[in-house]
Amino acid sequence: MLAIIVDKEQKKKDIALGTKALILKDGINNITIAQIAKAANIGKGTVYEYFKNKDEIVFELVEILMQEHNERKEKQLSLHVSTREKVKSFFSFFYADEDQELREIYKQFTAIALSSTNEEMVAFQTECYTLYEKWMENIIEEGIEKNELKSEAKELVMGIFAFAQGTFIMSVTTSAIEDLKQKIDTQIDILFDLMEK
């Protein structure tokens, strides 16, 4: 009898993706390992073969969804000509319908990461921040090279990024922002009016 060879990384992804609907519906804090196992069509013990706890499932799910998001974002950015439109498109993650599931999972992940000392989560957050900051830096530098923006615009990359992320966090933790897209677009327009040549 031949032994079945299991691709452990793929199995881990399959379990996380199998629980996505449950996590979106009830939130990771409101579900049990038994519910996770049932949603993923596996035994409860199998969950523990791949994950130490529920938080790691959210972490795995965020990694999968972020990779899909990044591939979609790359294509989306290539459709825009002006730097202003690319920057607006870049930050559409915070309000676009196609990213709604990722945003919801990411909110749960952020809540876990803020109270965790898990080095892998910290490394992942750092990697994401570095990737997105570099991506934004490249968009701005391209705008400078195309003579759309003043050279000083590159000094605002971190500020633009921090503004958009902070506005998003405010929008999900308060009722102070009614139209997130409008708020982000308006602020980007004001910044670009100052940065454009």
Tab-separated table of C-alpha atoms in Angstrom:
chain	number	residue	atom	x	y	z
A	1	MET	CA	0.000	0.000	0.000
A	2	LEU	CA	1.397	3.403	-1.000
A	3	ALA	CA	1.572	6.170	1.557
A	4	ILE	CA	-0.232	9.371	0.636
A	5	ILE	CA	2.193	12.261	0.381
A	6	VAL	CA	0.710	15.469	1.724
A	7	ASP	CA	1.977	18.871	0.648
A	8	LYS	CA	1.938	20.435	4.114
A	9	GLU	CA	2.135	24.037	2.898
A	10	GLN	CA	-0.776	23.515	0.509
A	11	LYS	CA	-2.773	21.721	3.222
A	12	LYS	CA	-2.173	24.641	5.577
A	13	LYS	CA	-3.449	27.062	2.921
A	14	ASP	CA	-6.454	24.839	2.214
A	15	ILE	CA	-7.407	24.778	5.901
A	16	ALA	CA	-7.119	28.569	6.202
A	17	LEU	CA	-9.125	29.166	3.019
A	18	GLY	CA	-11.704	26.596	4.138
A	19	THR	CA	-12.357	28.665	7.258
A	20	LYS	CA	-12.481	32.074	5.563
A	21	ALA	CA	-16.292	32.278	5.353
A	22	LEU	CA	-16.646	31.253	9.007
A	23	ILE	CA	-14.087	33.819	10.173
A	24	LEU	CA	-15.724	36.551	8.094
A	25	LYS	CA	-19.168	35.672	9.426
A	26	ASP	CA	-18.409	35.218	13.133
A	27	GLY	CA	-14.902	36.608	13.762
A	28	ILE	CA	-11.965	34.540	14.959
A	29	ASN	CA	-12.666	35.270	18.640
A	30	ASN	CA	-16.196	33.892	18.400
A	31	ILE	CA	-15.456	30.490	16.870
A	32	THR	CA	-14.030	27.271	18.225
A	33	ILE	CA	-11.420	24.879	16.871
A	34	ALA	CA	-14.249	22.361	16.382
A	35	GLN	CA	-16.080	24.854	14.141
A	36	ILE	CA	-12.860	25.534	12.238
A	37	ALA	CA	-12.295	21.806	11.711
A	38	LYS	CA	-15.856	21.348	10.472
A	39	ALA	CA	-15.593	24.313	8.071
A	40	ALA	CA	-12.311	22.949	6.670
A	41	ASN	CA	-13.685	19.373	6.474
A	42	ILE	CA	-10.959	17.960	8.695
A	43	GLY	CA	-10.685	16.504	12.178
A	44	LYS	CA	-10.098	18.734	15.174
A	45	GLY	CA	-6.689	17.131	15.754
A	46	THR	CA	-5.648	17.925	12.208
A	47	VAL	CA	-6.111	21.640	12.874
A	48	TYR	CA	-3.453	21.376	15.601
A	49	GLU	CA	-1.094	19.556	13.255
A	50	TYR	CA	-0.901	22.729	11.184
A	51	PHE	CA	-1.691	25.571	13.584
A	52	LYS	CA	-0.865	26.180	17.251
A	53	ASN	CA	-3.959	28.344	17.721
A	54	LYS	CA	-6.724	30.265	15.935
A	55	ASP	CA	-4.554	33.367	15.569
A	56	GLU	CA	-2.178	31.466	13.295
A	57	ILE	CA	-5.086	30.613	10.992
A	58	VAL	CA	-5.914	34.306	10.586
A	59	PHE	CA	-2.225	34.992	9.981
A	60	GLU	CA	-2.095	32.334	7.237
A	61	LEU	CA	-5.281	33.673	5.676
A	62	VAL	CA	-3.955	37.248	5.640
A	63	GLU	CA	-0.758	36.090	3.940
A	64	ILE	CA	-2.733	34.285	1.216
A	65	LEU	CA	-5.159	37.156	0.638
A	66	MET	CA	-2.387	39.799	0.655
A	67	GLN	CA	-0.500	37.913	-2.048
A	68	GLU	CA	-3.658	37.799	-4.195
A	69	HIS	CA	-4.266	41.488	-3.479
A	70	ASN	CA	-0.721	42.445	-4.487
A	71	GLU	CA	-1.036	40.651	-7.821
A	72	ARG	CA	-4.376	42.378	-8.501
A	73	LYS	CA	-2.960	45.753	-7.414
A	74	GLU	CA	0.024	45.442	-9.770
A	75	LYS	CA	-2.329	44.959	-12.725
A	76	GLN	CA	-4.637	47.737	-11.564
A	77	LEU	CA	-1.780	50.246	-11.215
A	78	SER	CA	-0.552	49.521	-14.730
A	79	LEU	CA	-3.892	50.826	-16.084
A	80	HIS	CA	-3.255	54.363	-14.789
A	81	VAL	CA	-1.059	56.913	-16.525
A	82	SER	CA	-0.763	59.812	-14.068
A	83	THR	CA	1.008	59.526	-10.744
A	84	ARG	CA	-1.995	61.079	-8.978
A	85	GLU	CA	-4.311	58.340	-10.289
A	86	LYS	CA	-1.786	55.626	-9.424
A	87	VAL	CA	-1.598	56.864	-5.837
A	88	LYS	CA	-5.394	56.962	-5.566
A	89	SER	CA	-5.573	53.451	-7.007
A	90	PHE	CA	-2.859	52.273	-4.622
A	91	PHE	CA	-4.941	53.337	-1.626
A	92	SER	CA	-8.223	51.979	-2.982
A	93	PHE	CA	-7.471	48.898	-0.843
A	94	PHE	CA	-8.960	50.813	2.064
A	95	TYR	CA	-12.399	51.084	0.427
A	96	ALA	CA	-12.655	49.059	-2.821
A	97	ASP	CA	-15.308	46.336	-2.922
A	98	GLU	CA	-12.897	43.707	-4.265
A	99	ASP	CA	-10.772	44.072	-1.110
A	100	GLN	CA	-13.628	43.932	1.408
A	101	GLU	CA	-12.888	40.382	2.610
A	102	LEU	CA	-9.178	41.105	2.940
A	103	ARG	CA	-9.904	44.287	4.914
A	104	GLU	CA	-12.134	42.366	7.332
A	105	ILE	CA	-9.568	39.602	7.848
A	106	TYR	CA	-6.788	42.202	8.083
A	107	LYS	CA	-8.671	44.050	10.848
A	108	GLN	CA	-8.837	40.817	12.838
A	109	PHE	CA	-5.161	40.149	12.148
A	110	THR	CA	-4.210	43.677	13.237
A	111	ALA	CA	-6.089	43.237	16.523
A	112	ILE	CA	-4.177	40.005	17.125
A	113	ALA	CA	-0.827	41.490	16.064
A	114	LEU	CA	-1.216	44.515	18.343
A	115	SER	CA	-1.485	42.285	21.394
A	116	SER	CA	0.964	39.585	20.295
A	117	THR	CA	4.699	39.233	20.537
A	118	ASN	CA	4.748	36.564	17.835
A	119	GLU	CA	7.965	37.270	15.949
A	120	GLU	CA	6.571	35.887	12.685
A	121	MET	CA	3.638	38.321	12.832
A	122	VAL	CA	5.964	41.237	13.570
A	123	ALA	CA	8.219	40.177	10.685
A	124	PHE	CA	5.213	39.866	8.368
A	125	GLN	CA	3.889	43.311	9.337
A	126	THR	CA	7.362	44.783	8.830
A	127	GLU	CA	7.688	43.073	5.449
A	128	CYS	CA	4.267	44.377	4.354
A	129	TYR	CA	5.037	47.912	5.485
A	130	THR	CA	8.432	47.867	3.755
A	131	LEU	CA	6.934	46.462	0.546
A	132	TYR	CA	4.129	49.035	0.397
A	133	GLU	CA	6.338	51.947	1.342
A	134	LYS	CA	8.835	50.943	-1.381
A	135	TRP	CA	5.971	50.500	-3.855
A	136	MET	CA	4.693	54.006	-3.049
A	137	GLU	CA	8.239	55.381	-3.242
A	138	ASN	CA	8.612	53.883	-6.735
A	139	ILE	CA	5.321	55.447	-7.871
A	140	ILE	CA	6.410	58.874	-6.600
A	141	GLU	CA	9.918	58.544	-8.080
A	142	GLU	CA	8.367	57.594	-11.417
A	143	GLY	CA	6.240	60.751	-11.197
A	144	ILE	CA	9.376	62.818	-10.539
A	145	GLU	CA	11.167	61.195	-13.492
A	146	LYS	CA	8.140	61.916	-15.738
A	147	ASN	CA	8.429	65.537	-14.602
A	148	GLU	CA	4.944	65.459	-13.030
A	149	LEU	CA	6.158	66.047	-9.474
A	150	LYS	CA	8.678	68.226	-7.692
A	151	SER	CA	11.731	66.291	-6.475
A	152	GLU	CA	10.782	67.075	-2.851
A	153	ALA	CA	7.707	64.844	-3.251
A	154	LYS	CA	9.790	61.780	-2.413
A	155	GLU	CA	10.131	63.101	1.149
A	156	LEU	CA	6.344	62.780	1.594
A	157	VAL	CA	6.092	59.031	0.864
A	158	MET	CA	5.923	57.975	4.507
A	159	GLY	CA	3.484	60.792	5.309
A	160	ILE	CA	1.145	59.850	2.452
A	161	PHE	CA	1.244	56.230	3.487
A	162	ALA	CA	0.706	57.022	7.189
A	163	PHE	CA	-2.169	59.378	6.373
A	164	ALA	CA	-4.052	56.776	4.293
A	165	GLN	CA	-3.531	53.966	6.784
A	166	GLY	CA	-4.438	56.198	9.723
A	167	THR	CA	-7.587	57.381	7.959
A	168	PHE	CA	-8.559	53.756	7.319
A	169	ILE	CA	-8.023	52.805	10.980
A	170	MET	CA	-10.058	55.820	12.079
A	171	SER	CA	-12.842	54.807	9.704
A	172	VAL	CA	-13.135	51.308	11.197
A	173	THR	CA	-12.728	52.301	14.848
A	174	THR	CA	-14.890	55.446	14.920
A	175	SER	CA	-17.864	56.921	13.138
A	176	ALA	CA	-15.919	60.106	12.328
A	177	ILE	CA	-15.456	59.361	8.618
A	178	GLU	CA	-18.531	58.776	6.503
A	179	ASP	CA	-17.016	58.472	3.021
A	180	LEU	CA	-13.512	57.029	3.192
A	181	LYS	CA	-12.907	57.105	-0.576
A	182	GLN	CA	-13.875	60.768	-0.768
A	183	LYS	CA	-11.706	61.638	2.254
A	184	ILE	CA	-8.613	59.860	0.887
A	185	ASP	CA	-9.098	61.171	-2.663
A	186	THR	CA	-9.552	64.763	-1.442
A	187	GLN	CA	-6.406	64.628	0.683
A	188	ILE	CA	-4.402	63.094	-2.172
A	189	ASP	CA	-5.682	65.804	-4.530
A	190	ILE	CA	-4.595	68.531	-2.082
A	191	LEU	CA	-1.157	66.962	-1.679
A	192	PHE	CA	-0.730	66.573	-5.424
A	193	ASP	CA	-1.769	70.185	-6.022
A	194	LEU	CA	1.206	71.082	-3.815
A	195	MET	CA	3.618	68.496	-5.241
A	196	GLU	CA	2.933	68.792	-8.963
A	197	LYS	CA	5.088	70.981	-11.161
